[in-house]
Short mmCIF file of N, CA, C and O in Angstrom, two decimals:
data_model
loop_
_atom_site.label_atom_id
_atom_site.label_comp_id
_atom_site.label_asym_id
_atom_site.label_seq_id
_atom_site.Cartn_x
_atom_site.Cartn_y
_atom_site.Cartn_z
N MET A 1 -17.99 -18.11 31.95
CA MET A 1 -16.69 -17.51 31.78
C MET A 1 -16.86 -16.11 31.22
O MET A 1 -17.50 -15.90 30.20
N ALA A 2 -16.30 -15.12 31.89
CA ALA A 2 -16.45 -13.73 31.48
C ALA A 2 -15.49 -13.41 30.34
O ALA A 2 -14.37 -13.90 30.31
N THR A 3 -15.96 -12.60 29.42
CA THR A 3 -15.10 -12.16 28.33
C THR A 3 -14.74 -10.70 28.56
O THR A 3 -15.49 -9.94 29.16
N THR A 4 -13.59 -10.32 28.10
CA THR A 4 -13.17 -8.93 28.24
C THR A 4 -13.65 -8.14 27.04
O THR A 4 -13.73 -8.66 25.94
N PRO A 5 -13.99 -6.87 27.26
CA PRO A 5 -14.44 -6.04 26.15
C PRO A 5 -13.32 -5.86 25.14
O PRO A 5 -12.14 -5.90 25.49
N PRO A 6 -13.67 -5.66 23.88
CA PRO A 6 -12.65 -5.46 22.85
C PRO A 6 -11.82 -4.21 23.15
O PRO A 6 -12.35 -3.22 23.62
N GLN A 7 -10.54 -4.27 22.90
CA GLN A 7 -9.65 -3.14 23.11
C GLN A 7 -9.59 -2.28 21.85
O GLN A 7 -9.74 -2.78 20.75
N PRO A 8 -9.35 -0.98 22.01
CA PRO A 8 -9.22 -0.11 20.84
C PRO A 8 -8.07 -0.59 19.96
O PRO A 8 -7.11 -1.17 20.43
N ARG A 9 -8.19 -0.31 18.66
CA ARG A 9 -7.17 -0.76 17.70
C ARG A 9 -5.80 -0.22 18.03
O ARG A 9 -4.83 -0.92 17.99
N ASP A 10 -5.72 1.05 18.33
CA ASP A 10 -4.43 1.66 18.55
C ASP A 10 -4.55 2.61 19.73
O ASP A 10 -4.81 3.78 19.54
N GLN A 11 -4.36 2.11 20.93
CA GLN A 11 -4.53 2.92 22.12
C GLN A 11 -3.60 4.12 22.12
O GLN A 11 -3.96 5.19 22.59
N ALA A 12 -2.40 3.97 21.62
CA ALA A 12 -1.45 5.07 21.60
C ALA A 12 -1.99 6.23 20.77
O ALA A 12 -1.88 7.39 21.16
N ASP A 13 -2.56 5.92 19.60
CA ASP A 13 -3.13 6.98 18.76
C ASP A 13 -4.28 7.68 19.44
O ASP A 13 -4.42 8.90 19.37
N GLN A 14 -5.15 6.91 20.10
CA GLN A 14 -6.30 7.51 20.76
C GLN A 14 -5.87 8.37 21.94
O GLN A 14 -6.44 9.40 22.21
N ALA A 15 -4.85 7.94 22.67
CA ALA A 15 -4.39 8.69 23.84
C ALA A 15 -3.76 10.00 23.42
O ALA A 15 -3.84 10.99 24.14
N GLU A 16 -3.12 10.04 22.26
CA GLU A 16 -2.44 11.24 21.81
C GLU A 16 -3.34 12.18 21.03
O GLU A 16 -2.99 13.33 20.81
N GLN A 17 -4.50 11.73 20.60
CA GLN A 17 -5.40 12.56 19.80
C GLN A 17 -6.06 13.60 20.70
O GLN A 17 -6.64 13.26 21.73
N PRO A 18 -5.95 14.89 20.34
CA PRO A 18 -6.59 15.93 21.16
C PRO A 18 -8.10 15.72 21.24
O PRO A 18 -8.74 15.30 20.27
N LEU A 19 -8.65 16.00 22.39
CA LEU A 19 -10.07 15.77 22.62
C LEU A 19 -10.94 16.57 21.65
O LEU A 19 -12.00 16.11 21.24
N ASN A 20 -10.47 17.75 21.24
CA ASN A 20 -11.29 18.56 20.33
C ASN A 20 -11.32 17.99 18.92
O ASN A 20 -12.09 18.44 18.08
N GLU A 21 -10.50 16.96 18.64
CA GLU A 21 -10.51 16.32 17.33
C GLU A 21 -11.30 15.02 17.33
O GLU A 21 -11.52 14.43 16.27
N VAL A 22 -11.72 14.56 18.49
CA VAL A 22 -12.51 13.33 18.59
C VAL A 22 -13.95 13.64 18.25
O VAL A 22 -14.52 14.59 18.77
N LYS A 23 -14.54 12.85 17.35
CA LYS A 23 -15.95 13.04 17.01
C LYS A 23 -16.78 12.11 17.89
O LYS A 23 -16.52 10.91 17.96
N PHE A 24 -17.76 12.69 18.58
CA PHE A 24 -18.62 11.92 19.46
C PHE A 24 -20.00 11.76 18.83
O PHE A 24 -20.49 12.66 18.15
N LEU A 25 -20.62 10.61 19.08
CA LEU A 25 -21.96 10.33 18.59
C LEU A 25 -22.93 10.24 19.76
O LEU A 25 -22.55 9.81 20.86
N THR A 26 -24.17 10.62 19.53
CA THR A 26 -25.21 10.43 20.52
C THR A 26 -25.65 8.97 20.48
O THR A 26 -25.27 8.22 19.56
N LEU A 27 -26.47 8.57 21.44
CA LEU A 27 -27.02 7.21 21.42
C LEU A 27 -27.75 6.95 20.11
O LEU A 27 -27.59 5.89 19.50
N ALA A 28 -28.57 7.90 19.70
CA ALA A 28 -29.35 7.72 18.47
C ALA A 28 -28.45 7.59 17.25
O ALA A 28 -28.69 6.74 16.38
N GLU A 29 -27.41 8.41 17.17
CA GLU A 29 -26.49 8.34 16.02
C GLU A 29 -25.73 7.02 16.01
O GLU A 29 -25.59 6.39 14.96
N ALA A 30 -25.24 6.60 17.18
CA ALA A 30 -24.52 5.33 17.27
C ALA A 30 -25.43 4.16 16.90
O ALA A 30 -25.03 3.24 16.19
N ALA A 31 -26.68 4.21 17.37
CA ALA A 31 -27.64 3.15 17.06
C ALA A 31 -27.89 3.08 15.55
O ALA A 31 -27.99 1.99 14.98
N ALA A 32 -27.99 4.23 14.91
CA ALA A 32 -28.22 4.25 13.47
C ALA A 32 -27.03 3.67 12.71
O ALA A 32 -27.21 2.89 11.77
N VAL A 33 -25.82 4.02 13.12
CA VAL A 33 -24.62 3.50 12.46
C VAL A 33 -24.53 1.99 12.64
O VAL A 33 -24.21 1.25 11.71
N MET A 34 -24.84 1.52 13.85
CA MET A 34 -24.72 0.10 14.17
C MET A 34 -25.94 -0.71 13.72
O MET A 34 -25.92 -1.93 13.76
N ARG A 35 -27.00 0.00 13.35
CA ARG A 35 -28.27 -0.63 12.93
C ARG A 35 -28.87 -1.50 14.04
O ARG A 35 -29.28 -2.64 13.83
N VAL A 36 -28.87 -0.92 15.25
CA VAL A 36 -29.49 -1.54 16.41
C VAL A 36 -30.32 -0.48 17.12
O VAL A 36 -30.31 0.69 16.73
N SER A 37 -31.03 -0.87 18.16
CA SER A 37 -31.83 0.11 18.89
C SER A 37 -30.96 0.90 19.88
O SER A 37 -29.85 0.47 20.24
N GLU A 38 -31.48 2.04 20.32
CA GLU A 38 -30.78 2.83 21.32
C GLU A 38 -30.61 2.03 22.61
O GLU A 38 -29.60 2.16 23.30
N ARG A 39 -31.58 1.22 22.92
CA ARG A 39 -31.52 0.38 24.11
C ARG A 39 -30.33 -0.59 24.04
O ARG A 39 -29.64 -0.82 25.03
N THR A 40 -30.08 -1.16 22.87
CA THR A 40 -28.96 -2.06 22.69
C THR A 40 -27.64 -1.33 22.89
O THR A 40 -26.73 -1.83 23.54
N VAL A 41 -27.53 -0.12 22.36
CA VAL A 41 -26.32 0.67 22.54
C VAL A 41 -26.11 0.96 24.03
O VAL A 41 -25.01 0.83 24.56
N ARG A 42 -27.18 1.32 24.73
CA ARG A 42 -27.09 1.59 26.17
C ARG A 42 -26.61 0.33 26.91
O ARG A 42 -25.77 0.41 27.81
N ARG A 43 -27.11 -0.83 26.52
CA ARG A 43 -26.68 -2.08 27.16
C ARG A 43 -25.20 -2.36 26.90
O ARG A 43 -24.48 -2.84 27.77
N LEU A 44 -24.74 -2.10 25.68
CA LEU A 44 -23.32 -2.30 25.36
C LEU A 44 -22.44 -1.37 26.19
O LEU A 44 -21.35 -1.76 26.63
N ILE A 45 -22.90 -0.16 26.42
CA ILE A 45 -22.16 0.79 27.25
C ILE A 45 -22.12 0.29 28.69
O ILE A 45 -21.06 0.24 29.32
N GLN A 46 -23.27 -0.09 29.21
CA GLN A 46 -23.35 -0.53 30.60
C GLN A 46 -22.56 -1.81 30.85
O GLN A 46 -22.04 -2.01 31.94
N SER A 47 -22.44 -2.67 29.84
CA SER A 47 -21.69 -3.92 30.00
C SER A 47 -20.18 -3.71 29.81
O SER A 47 -19.41 -4.63 30.06
N GLY A 48 -19.79 -2.53 29.36
CA GLY A 48 -18.38 -2.24 29.16
C GLY A 48 -17.84 -2.61 27.80
O GLY A 48 -16.64 -2.49 27.55
N HIS A 49 -18.69 -3.05 26.89
CA HIS A 49 -18.25 -3.42 25.55
C HIS A 49 -18.09 -2.22 24.61
O HIS A 49 -17.46 -2.32 23.58
N LEU A 50 -18.69 -1.10 24.99
CA LEU A 50 -18.62 0.11 24.17
C LEU A 50 -18.31 1.28 25.09
O LEU A 50 -19.13 1.63 25.95
N PRO A 51 -17.15 1.90 24.95
CA PRO A 51 -16.80 3.02 25.83
C PRO A 51 -17.65 4.24 25.51
O PRO A 51 -18.00 4.48 24.35
N ALA A 52 -17.98 5.00 26.54
CA ALA A 52 -18.78 6.21 26.36
C ALA A 52 -18.49 7.18 27.49
O ALA A 52 -17.97 6.80 28.54
N ILE A 53 -18.88 8.41 27.28
CA ILE A 53 -18.73 9.45 28.29
C ILE A 53 -20.14 9.90 28.68
O ILE A 53 -20.96 10.19 27.81
N ALA A 54 -20.39 9.93 29.97
CA ALA A 54 -21.69 10.38 30.46
C ALA A 54 -21.71 11.91 30.44
O ALA A 54 -20.80 12.56 30.96
N VAL A 55 -22.75 12.46 29.84
CA VAL A 55 -22.96 13.91 29.81
C VAL A 55 -24.36 14.14 30.37
O VAL A 55 -25.35 13.92 29.68
N GLY A 56 -24.41 14.54 31.63
CA GLY A 56 -25.71 14.64 32.28
C GLY A 56 -26.30 13.25 32.40
O GLY A 56 -25.68 12.34 32.92
N GLN A 57 -27.49 13.07 31.85
CA GLN A 57 -28.13 11.77 31.88
C GLN A 57 -28.05 11.06 30.53
O GLN A 57 -28.67 10.03 30.32
N SER A 58 -27.26 11.60 29.62
CA SER A 58 -27.10 10.96 28.31
C SER A 58 -25.64 10.55 28.13
O SER A 58 -24.81 10.78 29.00
N PHE A 59 -25.35 9.93 27.02
CA PHE A 59 -24.01 9.45 26.73
C PHE A 59 -23.52 10.01 25.41
O PHE A 59 -24.31 10.30 24.51
N ARG A 60 -22.20 10.11 25.29
CA ARG A 60 -21.55 10.42 24.03
C ARG A 60 -20.53 9.31 23.78
O ARG A 60 -19.73 8.98 24.65
N ILE A 61 -20.59 8.74 22.59
CA ILE A 61 -19.75 7.61 22.23
C ILE A 61 -18.74 8.07 21.18
O ILE A 61 -19.14 8.62 20.15
N PRO A 62 -17.44 7.83 21.41
CA PRO A 62 -16.47 8.19 20.37
C PRO A 62 -16.75 7.40 19.09
O PRO A 62 -17.00 6.19 19.12
N GLU A 63 -16.76 8.10 17.96
CA GLU A 63 -17.06 7.46 16.69
C GLU A 63 -16.10 6.29 16.42
O GLU A 63 -16.50 5.26 15.90
N ARG A 64 -14.85 6.45 16.80
CA ARG A 64 -13.85 5.40 16.58
C ARG A 64 -14.20 4.13 17.37
O ARG A 64 -13.97 3.02 16.90
N ALA A 65 -14.80 4.30 18.55
CA ALA A 65 -15.18 3.14 19.37
C ALA A 65 -16.27 2.33 18.67
O ALA A 65 -16.26 1.10 18.72
N VAL A 66 -17.20 3.02 18.03
CA VAL A 66 -18.26 2.33 17.28
C VAL A 66 -17.64 1.56 16.12
O VAL A 66 -17.95 0.40 15.89
N HIS A 67 -16.73 2.22 15.40
CA HIS A 67 -16.06 1.56 14.27
C HIS A 67 -15.28 0.34 14.75
O HIS A 67 -15.36 -0.73 14.14
N ASP A 68 -14.54 0.47 15.85
CA ASP A 68 -13.75 -0.64 16.37
C ASP A 68 -14.64 -1.79 16.84
O ASP A 68 -14.28 -2.95 16.70
N PHE A 69 -15.80 -1.47 17.38
CA PHE A 69 -16.72 -2.52 17.82
C PHE A 69 -17.26 -3.29 16.63
O PHE A 69 -17.38 -4.51 16.66
N LEU A 70 -17.58 -2.57 15.55
CA LEU A 70 -18.14 -3.21 14.36
C LEU A 70 -17.10 -3.96 13.54
O LEU A 70 -17.43 -4.94 12.87
N HIS A 71 -15.85 -3.53 13.60
CA HIS A 71 -14.77 -4.12 12.79
C HIS A 71 -13.58 -4.42 13.68
O HIS A 71 -12.55 -3.75 13.58
N PRO A 72 -13.67 -5.44 14.53
CA PRO A 72 -12.54 -5.75 15.42
C PRO A 72 -11.32 -6.24 14.66
O PRO A 72 -11.44 -6.86 13.60
N VAL A 73 -10.15 -5.97 15.19
CA VAL A 73 -8.89 -6.38 14.59
C VAL A 73 -8.68 -7.87 14.82
O VAL A 73 -8.95 -8.39 15.88
N GLY A 74 -8.21 -8.56 13.80
CA GLY A 74 -7.85 -9.96 13.95
C GLY A 74 -8.97 -10.96 13.78
O GLY A 74 -8.75 -12.15 13.83
N ARG A 75 -10.18 -10.51 13.59
CA ARG A 75 -11.30 -11.45 13.40
C ARG A 75 -11.41 -11.75 11.92
O ARG A 75 -11.43 -10.88 11.08
N ARG A 76 -11.53 -13.02 11.60
CA ARG A 76 -11.67 -13.42 10.21
C ARG A 76 -13.09 -13.76 9.85
O ARG A 76 -13.48 -13.67 8.70
N THR A 77 -13.88 -14.14 10.84
CA THR A 77 -15.27 -14.48 10.57
C THR A 77 -16.17 -13.59 11.40
O THR A 77 -15.82 -13.22 12.52
N PRO A 78 -17.32 -13.21 10.88
CA PRO A 78 -18.23 -12.37 11.65
C PRO A 78 -18.72 -13.12 12.89
O PRO A 78 -18.91 -14.33 12.86
N VAL A 79 -18.95 -12.37 13.95
CA VAL A 79 -19.41 -12.95 15.20
C VAL A 79 -20.70 -12.25 15.59
O VAL A 79 -20.80 -11.03 15.54
N ASN A 80 -21.70 -13.04 15.96
CA ASN A 80 -22.95 -12.47 16.45
C ASN A 80 -22.73 -12.07 17.90
O ASN A 80 -22.69 -12.90 18.77
N ARG A 81 -22.58 -10.78 18.16
CA ARG A 81 -22.26 -10.28 19.50
C ARG A 81 -23.49 -10.07 20.36
O ARG A 81 -23.40 -10.05 21.56
N ILE A 82 -24.60 -9.83 19.76
CA ILE A 82 -25.77 -9.43 20.55
C ILE A 82 -26.82 -10.52 20.54
O ILE A 82 -27.10 -11.13 19.59
#
């Protein structure tokens, strides 16, 4: 049974936020924040669980997306995602 990727906490806020105010992280920065390898971050992006923007052959991940992935809304118990 397929699961859907987590949705952003407040899509309306993200849609209205100017792009120049969004902070983007590199794969390495996102991996450090999440305490996983860069390969794991790449897999999360490819599976659709972590939104990212392709820039050439690398990715930029919105900082808010990393935060939302680590702290999903409505969860009371931690879940081993990986």
